[in-house]
Short mmCIF file of C-alpha atoms in Angstrom, two decimals:
data_model
loop_
_atom_site.label_atom_id
_atom_site.label_comp_id
_atom_site.label_asym_id
_atom_site.label_seq_id
_atom_site.Cartn_x
_atom_site.Cartn_y
_atom_site.Cartn_z
CA MET A 1 -118.52 -91.59 -63.93
CA THR A 2 -118.63 -94.82 -61.95
CA ASP A 3 -120.08 -97.64 -64.07
CA ASN A 4 -122.52 -98.58 -61.30
CA LEU A 5 -123.80 -95.05 -60.79
CA PRO A 6 -127.60 -95.23 -61.25
CA LEU A 7 -127.71 -92.23 -63.58
CA GLU A 8 -127.21 -92.47 -67.31
CA VAL A 9 -124.74 -90.25 -69.10
CA GLY A 10 -125.97 -88.04 -71.93
CA VAL A 11 -129.55 -87.35 -72.91
CA GLY A 12 -131.86 -87.41 -69.94
CA LEU A 13 -129.13 -86.98 -67.31
CA ALA A 14 -130.56 -83.70 -66.03
CA GLU A 15 -134.06 -85.20 -65.84
CA ASP A 16 -132.77 -88.30 -64.05
CA GLU A 17 -130.89 -86.17 -61.54
CA ALA A 18 -133.92 -83.95 -60.95
CA ARG A 19 -136.11 -86.97 -60.22
CA LEU A 20 -133.47 -88.47 -57.95
CA ARG A 21 -133.06 -85.18 -56.08
CA GLN A 22 -136.80 -84.98 -55.59
CA ARG A 23 -136.96 -88.48 -54.10
CA ILE A 24 -134.06 -87.73 -51.79
CA ARG A 25 -135.58 -84.37 -50.86
CA GLU A 26 -138.82 -86.07 -49.82
CA HIS A 27 -136.84 -88.36 -47.54
CA LEU A 28 -134.83 -85.53 -45.96
CA ILE A 29 -137.50 -82.90 -45.39
CA VAL A 30 -139.42 -82.63 -42.15
CA LYS A 31 -142.96 -81.97 -43.28
CA PRO A 32 -144.82 -79.21 -41.40
CA GLY A 33 -146.74 -80.66 -38.48
CA ALA A 34 -144.82 -83.95 -38.57
CA SER A 35 -142.29 -85.17 -36.04
CA ALA A 36 -138.63 -84.72 -36.93
CA GLY A 37 -138.14 -88.39 -36.01
CA LEU A 38 -134.40 -88.07 -35.46
CA ALA A 39 -134.16 -91.38 -33.61
CA GLY A 40 -135.52 -93.22 -36.65
CA ARG A 41 -133.27 -91.55 -39.22
CA ASP A 42 -130.10 -93.33 -40.33
CA PRO A 43 -127.07 -90.98 -40.14
CA ALA A 44 -125.35 -93.18 -42.75
CA TRP A 45 -128.26 -93.25 -45.26
CA ALA A 46 -126.77 -93.17 -48.75
CA GLY A 47 -129.72 -91.97 -50.78
CA GLY A 48 -132.03 -94.92 -51.28
CA PRO A 49 -132.14 -98.28 -53.09
CA GLU A 50 -130.46 -96.83 -56.20
CA PHE A 51 -127.20 -96.72 -54.23
CA GLU A 52 -127.37 -99.93 -52.22
CA GLY A 53 -125.25 -101.88 -54.70
CA LEU A 54 -122.35 -99.43 -54.61
CA SER A 55 -119.24 -100.09 -52.58
CA ALA A 56 -118.08 -97.39 -50.18
CA LYS A 57 -115.46 -96.33 -52.73
CA GLU A 58 -117.96 -96.17 -55.59
CA LEU A 59 -120.47 -94.26 -53.48
CA LYS A 60 -117.83 -91.72 -52.51
CA ALA A 61 -116.75 -91.29 -56.15
CA ALA A 62 -120.34 -90.89 -57.35
CA ALA A 63 -121.12 -88.32 -54.65
CA LYS A 64 -117.97 -86.33 -55.36
CA GLU A 65 -118.67 -86.26 -59.10
CA TYR A 66 -122.23 -85.14 -58.52
CA LEU A 67 -121.00 -82.45 -56.13
CA GLU A 68 -118.49 -81.10 -58.65
CA ARG A 69 -121.13 -80.92 -61.36
CA SER A 70 -123.70 -79.38 -59.04
CA VAL A 71 -121.30 -76.77 -57.68
CA LYS A 72 -120.98 -75.38 -61.22
CA GLN A 73 -124.76 -75.31 -61.54
CA LEU A 74 -125.05 -73.60 -58.16
CA ALA A 75 -122.61 -70.92 -59.32
CA GLU A 76 -124.84 -70.25 -62.33
CA ALA A 77 -127.95 -70.20 -60.14
CA GLN A 78 -126.30 -67.78 -57.73
CA GLU A 79 -125.43 -65.43 -60.63
CA PHE A 80 -129.09 -65.50 -61.67
CA LEU A 81 -130.11 -64.76 -58.06
CA TRP A 82 -127.68 -61.84 -57.97
CA ALA A 83 -128.76 -60.41 -61.31
CA SER A 84 -132.47 -60.56 -60.51
CA ASP A 85 -131.90 -58.71 -57.20
CA THR A 86 -135.36 -59.74 -55.97
CA TYR A 87 -134.79 -62.61 -53.54
CA ALA A 88 -132.18 -63.56 -50.96
CA LEU A 89 -131.42 -67.06 -49.69
CA LEU A 90 -130.72 -67.75 -46.03
CA VAL A 91 -129.13 -71.14 -45.31
CA VAL A 92 -129.02 -72.32 -41.70
CA PHE A 93 -126.68 -75.08 -40.51
CA GLN A 94 -127.13 -76.71 -37.12
CA ALA A 95 -125.41 -79.84 -35.85
CA MET A 96 -123.49 -81.48 -33.07
CA ASP A 97 -119.74 -80.84 -33.03
CA ALA A 98 -117.70 -82.55 -35.78
CA ALA A 99 -120.76 -83.17 -37.95
CA GLY A 100 -119.12 -81.30 -40.83
CA LYS A 101 -120.69 -77.83 -40.99
CA ASP A 102 -117.47 -76.02 -41.93
CA SER A 103 -116.37 -78.53 -44.56
CA THR A 104 -119.84 -78.67 -46.10
CA ILE A 105 -119.96 -74.89 -46.47
CA LYS A 106 -116.45 -74.93 -47.93
CA HIS A 107 -117.14 -77.63 -50.53
CA VAL A 108 -120.68 -76.66 -51.52
CA MET A 109 -119.84 -72.98 -51.96
CA SER A 110 -116.43 -73.55 -53.55
CA GLY A 111 -117.51 -72.37 -57.01
CA VAL A 112 -119.80 -69.51 -56.05
CA ASN A 113 -118.71 -65.89 -56.51
CA PRO A 114 -117.50 -64.74 -53.06
CA HIS A 115 -119.19 -61.37 -53.59
CA GLY A 116 -122.55 -63.14 -53.65
CA VAL A 117 -122.16 -65.10 -50.42
CA GLN A 118 -121.72 -64.16 -46.79
CA VAL A 119 -121.02 -66.61 -43.95
CA THR A 120 -121.77 -65.76 -40.33
CA SER A 121 -120.60 -68.01 -37.50
CA PHE A 122 -122.50 -67.33 -34.30
CA LYS A 123 -120.47 -67.81 -31.15
CA GLU A 124 -121.35 -67.12 -27.54
CA PRO A 125 -123.43 -63.91 -27.37
CA SER A 126 -121.60 -60.73 -26.37
CA ALA A 127 -122.75 -58.51 -23.51
CA GLU A 128 -124.36 -56.16 -26.04
CA GLU A 129 -126.18 -59.04 -27.73
CA ARG A 130 -127.46 -60.34 -24.41
CA ASP A 131 -129.02 -56.95 -23.74
CA HIS A 132 -131.21 -57.36 -26.85
CA ASP A 133 -133.80 -59.96 -27.79
CA PHE A 134 -132.39 -63.28 -29.01
CA LEU A 135 -133.19 -62.51 -32.67
CA TRP A 136 -131.45 -59.12 -32.72
CA ARG A 137 -128.03 -60.31 -33.78
CA ILE A 138 -129.64 -62.65 -36.31
CA ALA A 139 -131.53 -59.83 -38.00
CA LYS A 140 -128.31 -57.81 -38.31
CA ALA A 141 -126.61 -60.63 -40.22
CA LEU A 142 -129.33 -61.30 -42.80
CA PRO A 143 -128.30 -61.33 -46.48
CA GLU A 144 -129.37 -58.54 -48.80
CA ARG A 145 -131.37 -59.25 -51.94
CA GLY A 146 -129.41 -61.16 -54.54
CA ARG A 147 -127.08 -62.80 -52.03
CA ILE A 148 -126.81 -66.12 -50.21
CA GLY A 149 -126.38 -65.82 -46.46
CA ILE A 150 -125.08 -68.82 -44.52
CA PHE A 151 -125.48 -69.17 -40.77
CA ASN A 152 -122.99 -71.54 -39.16
CA ARG A 153 -125.12 -72.06 -36.05
CA SER A 154 -127.94 -69.59 -35.62
CA HIS A 155 -130.93 -68.41 -33.58
CA TYR A 156 -131.62 -72.11 -32.94
CA GLU A 157 -128.84 -72.11 -30.37
CA GLU A 158 -131.32 -70.25 -28.17
CA VAL A 159 -133.68 -73.23 -28.13
CA VAL A 160 -131.04 -75.96 -28.10
CA ILE A 161 -127.93 -75.02 -26.09
CA ALA A 162 -129.93 -72.75 -23.80
CA ARG A 163 -132.33 -75.62 -23.19
CA VAL A 164 -129.59 -78.14 -22.41
CA HIS A 165 -127.85 -75.53 -20.24
CA PRO A 166 -130.69 -73.43 -18.78
CA GLU A 167 -128.21 -71.56 -16.62
CA LEU A 168 -127.34 -69.59 -19.76
CA LEU A 169 -130.75 -67.95 -19.60
CA GLU A 170 -129.70 -66.20 -16.41
CA GLN A 171 -127.11 -64.29 -18.46
CA GLU A 172 -129.75 -62.91 -20.81
CA ASN A 173 -131.30 -60.53 -18.25
CA LEU A 174 -134.78 -61.70 -19.16
CA PRO A 175 -137.75 -60.03 -17.46
CA PRO A 176 -139.95 -62.11 -15.14
CA GLY A 177 -142.00 -64.56 -17.10
CA PRO A 178 -142.38 -68.19 -18.12
CA ARG A 179 -139.44 -70.55 -18.04
CA GLY A 180 -139.16 -74.21 -18.97
CA GLY A 181 -141.59 -75.58 -21.55
CA ARG A 182 -143.61 -72.37 -21.86
CA LEU A 183 -140.49 -70.39 -22.72
CA TRP A 184 -139.39 -72.79 -25.47
CA LYS A 185 -142.87 -72.86 -27.02
CA GLN A 186 -142.93 -69.06 -27.06
CA ARG A 187 -139.52 -68.96 -28.73
CA TYR A 188 -140.64 -71.49 -31.34
CA LYS A 189 -143.58 -69.19 -32.12
CA ASP A 190 -141.27 -66.17 -32.31
CA ILE A 191 -138.90 -68.01 -34.67
CA ASN A 192 -141.73 -69.14 -36.94
CA ALA A 193 -143.13 -65.59 -37.10
CA PHE A 194 -139.66 -64.16 -37.81
CA GLU A 195 -138.97 -66.64 -40.60
CA ARG A 196 -142.45 -66.08 -42.03
CA HIS A 197 -141.70 -62.36 -42.17
CA LEU A 198 -138.44 -63.06 -44.00
CA ASP A 199 -140.19 -65.27 -46.54
CA ASN A 200 -142.92 -62.68 -47.11
CA ASP A 201 -140.24 -60.07 -47.79
CA GLY A 202 -138.28 -62.19 -50.28
CA THR A 203 -135.71 -64.03 -48.15
CA ARG A 204 -136.11 -67.76 -48.65
CA VAL A 205 -135.03 -69.79 -45.64
CA VAL A 206 -133.73 -73.35 -45.83
CA LYS A 207 -132.43 -75.14 -42.74
CA PHE A 208 -130.11 -78.13 -42.46
CA PHE A 209 -129.56 -80.36 -39.44
CA LEU A 210 -126.44 -82.44 -40.12
CA ASN A 211 -127.32 -85.69 -38.39
CA VAL A 212 -124.09 -87.33 -37.26
CA SER A 213 -124.11 -90.45 -35.08
CA LYS A 214 -122.50 -90.44 -31.66
CA GLU A 215 -120.05 -93.17 -32.72
CA GLU A 216 -119.00 -91.27 -35.84
CA GLN A 217 -118.48 -88.11 -33.80
CA LYS A 218 -116.20 -90.09 -31.47
CA GLN A 219 -114.12 -91.34 -34.40
CA ARG A 220 -113.77 -87.81 -35.79
CA PHE A 221 -112.66 -86.48 -32.42
CA LEU A 222 -110.03 -89.24 -32.19
CA ALA A 223 -108.85 -88.48 -35.73
CA ARG A 224 -108.35 -84.83 -34.78
CA LEU A 225 -106.35 -85.81 -31.70
CA GLU A 226 -104.11 -88.11 -33.71
CA ASP A 227 -103.39 -85.57 -36.47
CA PRO A 228 -100.94 -82.82 -35.39
CA TYR A 229 -102.29 -80.54 -38.13
CA ARG A 230 -105.88 -80.90 -36.91
CA GLN A 231 -105.44 -80.93 -33.15
CA TRP A 232 -106.15 -77.21 -33.05
CA LYS A 233 -109.76 -77.98 -34.00
CA PHE A 234 -110.29 -80.13 -30.92
CA LYS A 235 -111.69 -78.60 -27.75
CA PRO A 236 -111.99 -80.56 -24.49
CA ALA A 237 -115.40 -78.97 -23.98
CA ASP A 238 -116.65 -80.87 -27.03
CA VAL A 239 -116.14 -84.15 -25.19
CA ARG A 240 -117.88 -82.82 -22.10
CA GLU A 241 -120.89 -81.93 -24.22
CA ARG A 242 -121.12 -85.58 -25.36
CA THR A 243 -122.36 -86.42 -21.88
CA HIS A 244 -125.47 -84.39 -22.78
CA TRP A 245 -126.00 -86.19 -26.10
CA ASP A 246 -129.51 -87.43 -25.33
CA GLU A 247 -130.55 -83.99 -24.06
CA TYR A 248 -129.27 -82.35 -27.25
CA MET A 249 -131.09 -84.86 -29.41
CA GLN A 250 -134.34 -84.17 -27.57
CA ALA A 251 -133.83 -80.42 -27.86
CA TYR A 252 -133.20 -80.73 -31.60
CA GLU A 253 -136.14 -83.10 -32.00
CA ASP A 254 -138.52 -80.64 -30.37
CA ALA A 255 -137.12 -77.54 -32.09
CA ILE A 256 -137.10 -79.04 -35.58
CA THR A 257 -140.58 -80.50 -35.16
CA ALA A 258 -141.95 -77.14 -33.98
CA THR A 259 -140.25 -74.96 -36.59
CA SER A 260 -140.23 -76.91 -39.86
CA THR A 261 -142.73 -74.90 -41.87
CA LYS A 262 -143.79 -74.48 -45.47
CA TRP A 263 -141.89 -71.20 -45.63
CA ALA A 264 -138.77 -72.36 -43.75
CA PRO A 265 -138.40 -76.16 -43.92
CA TRP A 266 -135.88 -78.29 -42.08
CA PHE A 267 -133.87 -80.99 -43.89
CA VAL A 268 -132.25 -83.71 -41.77
CA ILE A 269 -129.07 -84.63 -43.65
CA PRO A 270 -127.32 -87.92 -42.85
CA ALA A 271 -123.81 -86.81 -41.90
CA ASP A 272 -121.80 -89.99 -41.32
CA ARG A 273 -120.68 -90.02 -44.99
CA LYS A 274 -119.31 -86.56 -45.73
CA PRO A 275 -119.30 -86.74 -49.58
CA VAL A 276 -122.92 -87.93 -49.58
CA MET A 277 -123.88 -85.25 -47.06
CA ARG A 278 -122.43 -82.50 -49.25
CA ALA A 279 -124.11 -83.85 -52.38
CA MET A 280 -127.49 -83.85 -50.62
CA VAL A 281 -127.05 -80.29 -49.37
CA VAL A 282 -126.13 -78.88 -52.78
CA GLY A 283 -129.10 -80.68 -54.35
CA VAL A 284 -131.53 -79.02 -51.95
CA LEU A 285 -129.94 -75.60 -52.52
CA LEU A 286 -130.17 -75.96 -56.30
CA ASP A 287 -133.84 -76.87 -56.14
CA THR A 288 -134.54 -74.00 -53.75
CA ILE A 289 -133.03 -71.33 -55.99
CA ARG A 290 -134.58 -72.82 -59.11
CA SER A 291 -138.01 -72.68 -57.46
CA LEU A 292 -137.81 -68.89 -57.23
CA ASP A 293 -139.45 -66.66 -59.81
CA LEU A 294 -136.17 -65.20 -61.03
CA LYS A 295 -135.88 -63.02 -64.12
CA TRP A 296 -132.93 -61.43 -65.85
CA PRO A 297 -132.98 -57.62 -65.61
CA GLU A 298 -134.75 -55.96 -68.54
CA LEU A 299 -133.02 -53.02 -70.23
CA SER A 300 -134.94 -49.82 -70.71
CA ASP A 301 -135.11 -48.14 -74.11
CA ALA A 302 -132.51 -45.64 -72.91
CA ASP A 303 -130.22 -48.48 -71.78
CA ARG A 304 -130.57 -50.21 -75.17
CA ALA A 305 -129.79 -47.00 -76.98
CA ALA A 306 -126.72 -46.46 -74.81
CA ALA A 307 -125.57 -50.04 -75.43
CA ALA A 308 -126.01 -49.61 -79.20
CA GLU A 309 -123.98 -46.41 -79.11
CA ALA A 310 -121.25 -48.09 -77.07
CA ARG A 311 -121.14 -50.93 -79.59
CA ARG A 312 -120.88 -48.45 -82.49
CA LEU A 313 -117.99 -46.64 -80.81
CA LEU A 314 -116.14 -49.88 -80.05
CA GLU A 315 -116.54 -51.19 -83.58
CA ALA A 316 -115.39 -47.85 -84.99
CA GLU A 317 -112.34 -47.99 -82.72
CA THR A 318 -111.50 -51.45 -84.05
CA ARG A 319 -111.72 -50.33 -87.69
CA SER A 320 -109.48 -47.35 -87.06
#
């Protein structure tokens, strides 16, 4: 552990980390009814005054160590979630291109049992999907009880991309009705009702907006272009979308403000420092699962009797 890391090793480490996570969580969450305030959030925020004295190298090392430790804890929490078979966790990631959605999912979920996690990446809707309501394909991809479902992009594309490019609405074969502001407000209401239904039925929803700065996005695009092994990730359309940066930020501002609820909160994660971003995400996920009323399955009398008999047979086999 880095000497300057503001967490003490040994007794009290878990308590210190829990308090630190809570302070960071309070900074990241968009409280219901409050503005998302994206323009006033620092995409390079490192976690508060506890980290201001760390060099970039020390901060990276501290974040990576915390991530490694927390990934193990998340694996244990996911096993508990699976065993209880009562709740599911839906994790939504939204961001501008190159913010780090893929790498965050990869690193944060690196220690979790693959059988307990499913990742869905939503691309441009198919013809069949366009002939249904905008939540249809989302409902089909929801995780079952005991599992973690991750949406790499989500139903929020329908109030962000479709707002920046309203011509996309013409492909959805919508019946006559409100467009413009009235349409977006109706979709916000539909999303809130949908997520409330999920929460009522045992699917906890947590949503992350990875808040990358425009300058950092530019540097990441250039890095991809200069690396022959990463050029495949670059798409010219990504640069064209940068010309709509302000429109995207306004669309995200309005959507996050309207849909951060008690039952499905938004967390705005500073994304200019990838190791810090990943550490913050895993901290929120740990707290979310630990807040659930999970219980280990209880064996019936018949199950206990069968287990005792199995034990007797195994021990007898060993003696023979």
